Coordinates of C-alpha atoms in Angstrom, one line a residue:
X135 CA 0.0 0.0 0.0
X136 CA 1.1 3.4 -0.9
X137 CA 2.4 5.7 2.1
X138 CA 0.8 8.9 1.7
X139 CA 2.6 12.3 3.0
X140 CA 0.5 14.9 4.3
X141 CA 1.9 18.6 4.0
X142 CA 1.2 19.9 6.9
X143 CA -0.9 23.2 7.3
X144 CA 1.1 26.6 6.4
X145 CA 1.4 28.1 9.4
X146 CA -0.9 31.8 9.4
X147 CA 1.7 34.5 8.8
X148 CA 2.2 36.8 11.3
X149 CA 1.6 40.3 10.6
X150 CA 4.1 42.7 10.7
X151 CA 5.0 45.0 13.3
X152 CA 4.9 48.3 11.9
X153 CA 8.0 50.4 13.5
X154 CA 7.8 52.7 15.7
X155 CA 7.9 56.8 15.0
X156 CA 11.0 57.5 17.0
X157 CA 13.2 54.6 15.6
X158 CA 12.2 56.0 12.1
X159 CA 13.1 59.6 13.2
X160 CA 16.5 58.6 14.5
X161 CA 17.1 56.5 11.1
X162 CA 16.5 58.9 8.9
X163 CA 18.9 61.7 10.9
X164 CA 21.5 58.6 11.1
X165 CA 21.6 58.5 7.3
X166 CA 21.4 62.8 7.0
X167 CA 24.9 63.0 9.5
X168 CA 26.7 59.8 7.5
X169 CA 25.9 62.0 4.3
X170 CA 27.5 65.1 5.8
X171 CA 30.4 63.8 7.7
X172 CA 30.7 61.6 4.1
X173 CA 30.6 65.3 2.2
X174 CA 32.8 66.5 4.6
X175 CA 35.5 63.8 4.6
X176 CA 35.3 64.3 0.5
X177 CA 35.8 67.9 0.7
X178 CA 38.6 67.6 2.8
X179 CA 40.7 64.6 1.2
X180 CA 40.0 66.7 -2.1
X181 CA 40.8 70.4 -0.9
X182 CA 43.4 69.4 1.6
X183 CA 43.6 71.7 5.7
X184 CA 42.4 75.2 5.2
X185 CA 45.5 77.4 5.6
X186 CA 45.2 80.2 8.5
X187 CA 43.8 83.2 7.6
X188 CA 46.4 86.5 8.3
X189 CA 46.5 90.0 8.1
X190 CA 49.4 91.0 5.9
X191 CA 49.9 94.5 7.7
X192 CA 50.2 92.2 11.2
X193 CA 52.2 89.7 10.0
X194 CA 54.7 92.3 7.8
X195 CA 54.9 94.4 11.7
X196 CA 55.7 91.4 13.6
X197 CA 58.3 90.4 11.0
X198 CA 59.8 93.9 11.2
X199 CA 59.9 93.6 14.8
X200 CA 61.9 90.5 14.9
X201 CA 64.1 91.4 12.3
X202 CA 64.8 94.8 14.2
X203 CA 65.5 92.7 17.6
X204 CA 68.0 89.7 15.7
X205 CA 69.7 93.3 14.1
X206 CA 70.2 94.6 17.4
X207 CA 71.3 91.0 18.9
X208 CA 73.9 90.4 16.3
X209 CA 75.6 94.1 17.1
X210 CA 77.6 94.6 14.0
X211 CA 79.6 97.7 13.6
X212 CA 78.0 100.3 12.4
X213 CA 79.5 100.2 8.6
X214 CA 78.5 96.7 8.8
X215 CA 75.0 96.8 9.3
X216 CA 72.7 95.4 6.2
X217 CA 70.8 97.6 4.7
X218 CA 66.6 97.6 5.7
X219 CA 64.8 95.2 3.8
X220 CA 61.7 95.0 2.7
X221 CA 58.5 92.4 3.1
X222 CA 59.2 89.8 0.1
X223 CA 56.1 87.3 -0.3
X224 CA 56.5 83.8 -1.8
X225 CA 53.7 81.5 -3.2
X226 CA 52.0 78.8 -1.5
X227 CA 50.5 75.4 -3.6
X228 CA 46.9 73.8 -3.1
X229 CA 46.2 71.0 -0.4
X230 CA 44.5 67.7 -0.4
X231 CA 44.6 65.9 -4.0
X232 CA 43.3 69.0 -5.3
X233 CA 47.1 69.8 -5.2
X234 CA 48.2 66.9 -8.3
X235 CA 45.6 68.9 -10.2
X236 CA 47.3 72.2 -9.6
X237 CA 50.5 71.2 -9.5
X238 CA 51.9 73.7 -11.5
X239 CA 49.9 76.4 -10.0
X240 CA 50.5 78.7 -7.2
X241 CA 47.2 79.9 -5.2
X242 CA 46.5 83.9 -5.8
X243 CA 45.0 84.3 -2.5
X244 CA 47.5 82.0 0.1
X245 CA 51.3 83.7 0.4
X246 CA 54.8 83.3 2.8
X247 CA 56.2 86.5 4.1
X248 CA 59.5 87.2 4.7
X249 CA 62.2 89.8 5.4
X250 CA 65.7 89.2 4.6
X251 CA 68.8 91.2 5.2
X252 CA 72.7 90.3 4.7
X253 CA 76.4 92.5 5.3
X254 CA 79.3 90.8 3.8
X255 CA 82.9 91.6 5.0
X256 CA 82.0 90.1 8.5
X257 CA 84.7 88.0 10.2
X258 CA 84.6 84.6 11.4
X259 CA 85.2 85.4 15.3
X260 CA 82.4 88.2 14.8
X261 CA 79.6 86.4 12.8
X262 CA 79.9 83.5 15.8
X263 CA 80.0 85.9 18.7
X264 CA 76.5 87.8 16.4
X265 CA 74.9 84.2 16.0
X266 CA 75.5 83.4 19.6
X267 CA 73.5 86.4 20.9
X268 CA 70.9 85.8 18.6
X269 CA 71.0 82.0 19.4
X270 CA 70.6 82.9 23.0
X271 CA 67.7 84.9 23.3
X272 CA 65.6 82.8 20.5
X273 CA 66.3 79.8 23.2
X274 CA 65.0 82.0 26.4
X275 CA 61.8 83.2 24.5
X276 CA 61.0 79.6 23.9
X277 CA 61.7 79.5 20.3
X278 CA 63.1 76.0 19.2
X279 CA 65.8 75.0 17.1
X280 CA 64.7 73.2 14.2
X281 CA 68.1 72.8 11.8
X282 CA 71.7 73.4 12.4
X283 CA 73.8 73.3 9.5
X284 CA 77.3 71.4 9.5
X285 CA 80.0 74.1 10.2
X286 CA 77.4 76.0 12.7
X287 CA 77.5 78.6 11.1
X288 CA 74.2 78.5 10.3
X289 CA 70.8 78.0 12.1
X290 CA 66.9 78.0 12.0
X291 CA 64.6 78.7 14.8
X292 CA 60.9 78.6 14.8
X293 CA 58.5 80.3 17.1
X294 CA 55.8 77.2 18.3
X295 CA 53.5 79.9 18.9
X296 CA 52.9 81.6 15.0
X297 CA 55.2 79.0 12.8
X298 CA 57.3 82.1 12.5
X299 CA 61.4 81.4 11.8
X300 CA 64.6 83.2 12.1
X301 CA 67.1 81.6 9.6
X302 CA 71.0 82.7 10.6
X303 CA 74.1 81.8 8.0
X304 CA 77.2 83.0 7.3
X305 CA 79.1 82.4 4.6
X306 CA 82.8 81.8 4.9
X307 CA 84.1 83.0 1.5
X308 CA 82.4 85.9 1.2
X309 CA 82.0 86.7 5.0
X310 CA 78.4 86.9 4.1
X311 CA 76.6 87.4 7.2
X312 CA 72.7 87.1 6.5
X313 CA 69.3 86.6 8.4
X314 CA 65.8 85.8 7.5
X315 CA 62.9 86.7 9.2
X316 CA 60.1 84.2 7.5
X317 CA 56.3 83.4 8.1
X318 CA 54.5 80.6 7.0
X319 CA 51.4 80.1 4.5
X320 CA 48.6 81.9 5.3
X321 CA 45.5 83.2 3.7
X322 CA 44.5 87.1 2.8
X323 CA 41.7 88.5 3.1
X324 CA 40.1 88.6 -0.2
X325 CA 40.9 92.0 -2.4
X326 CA 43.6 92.9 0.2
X327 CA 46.0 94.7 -1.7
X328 CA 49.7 93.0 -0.9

């Protein structure tokens, strides 16, 4: 005799439960912050950290002020003293991976500052005893020393507070005795005239 197989009886389906209010709330602003923190993240890989913005008028009288005190530290004679000189800027490139497609280009509104001044006919036992007084009171105002070159005869402070730095050589063949006062990228104001 045949077996017979009985199916058995589907069981009813349960309805279901429709969710909550709240839990659909806090979904929806759970996908709205992952789109913004997701624009965010893109805007920043792509466009790289903003640079600080600066005033160019502050930052070229706190450069003159430092290059006036590193004049007065290094106490050349007075026929040696290098002449004024005035606020130079330099450019500053793009961030992020924006920057590969600018690489060629400089940003119009993002620039370094610096003053530089140099004396030549400066002897050896004079350009140390100069560097020495500069060296020490860049040291007591809590600037550190970030390079040194070989012969020290040369050196580069920074100020941890702006980014500013006061770069020191001297130059053995020509007696060359020179010093840069130098600020860092930073952003002006737009139609600032430099």
């Amino acid at each position: 005799m045949p077996s017979v197989w009985y199916a058995s009886p589907a069981a009813p389906a349960r309805p279901r439960r429709p969710r909550s209010r709240p839990v659909l709330v806090a979904l929806a602003l759970g996908g709205v912050v992952c789109c913004l923190l997701a624009g965010w993240g893109a805007y920043r890989l792509w466009n790289g950290a903003p640079y600080p913005e600066v005033d160019p008028q502050v930052v070229a009288t706190r450069l003159g002020a430092e290059a006036g005190r590193v004049e007065n530290d290094l106490a050349l004679p007075v026929g040696s003293r290098p002449p004024a000189g005035r606020m130079e800027t330099g450019a500053c490139h793009y961030r992020g991976l924006r920057a590969f497609a600018h690489i060629d280009r400089a940003r119009s509104d993002v620039h370094t500052f610096s003053v530089e001044r140099e004396t030549t006919g400066i002897a050896e036992d004079t350009a140390r005893t100069a560097q020495e007084r500069v060296r020490s009171r860049l040291s007591q105002q809590g600037w550190k020393l970030t390079s040194q070159n070989i012969t020290n005869m040369g050196f580069r402070y920074e100020n941890p507070d702006t980014g500013d730095q006061v770069h020191v050589d001297w130059y053995k063949y020509t007696g060359t005795l020179a010093f840069r006062v130098y600020a860092p990228c930073g952003q002006v104001p737009d139609g600032h005239p430099l």
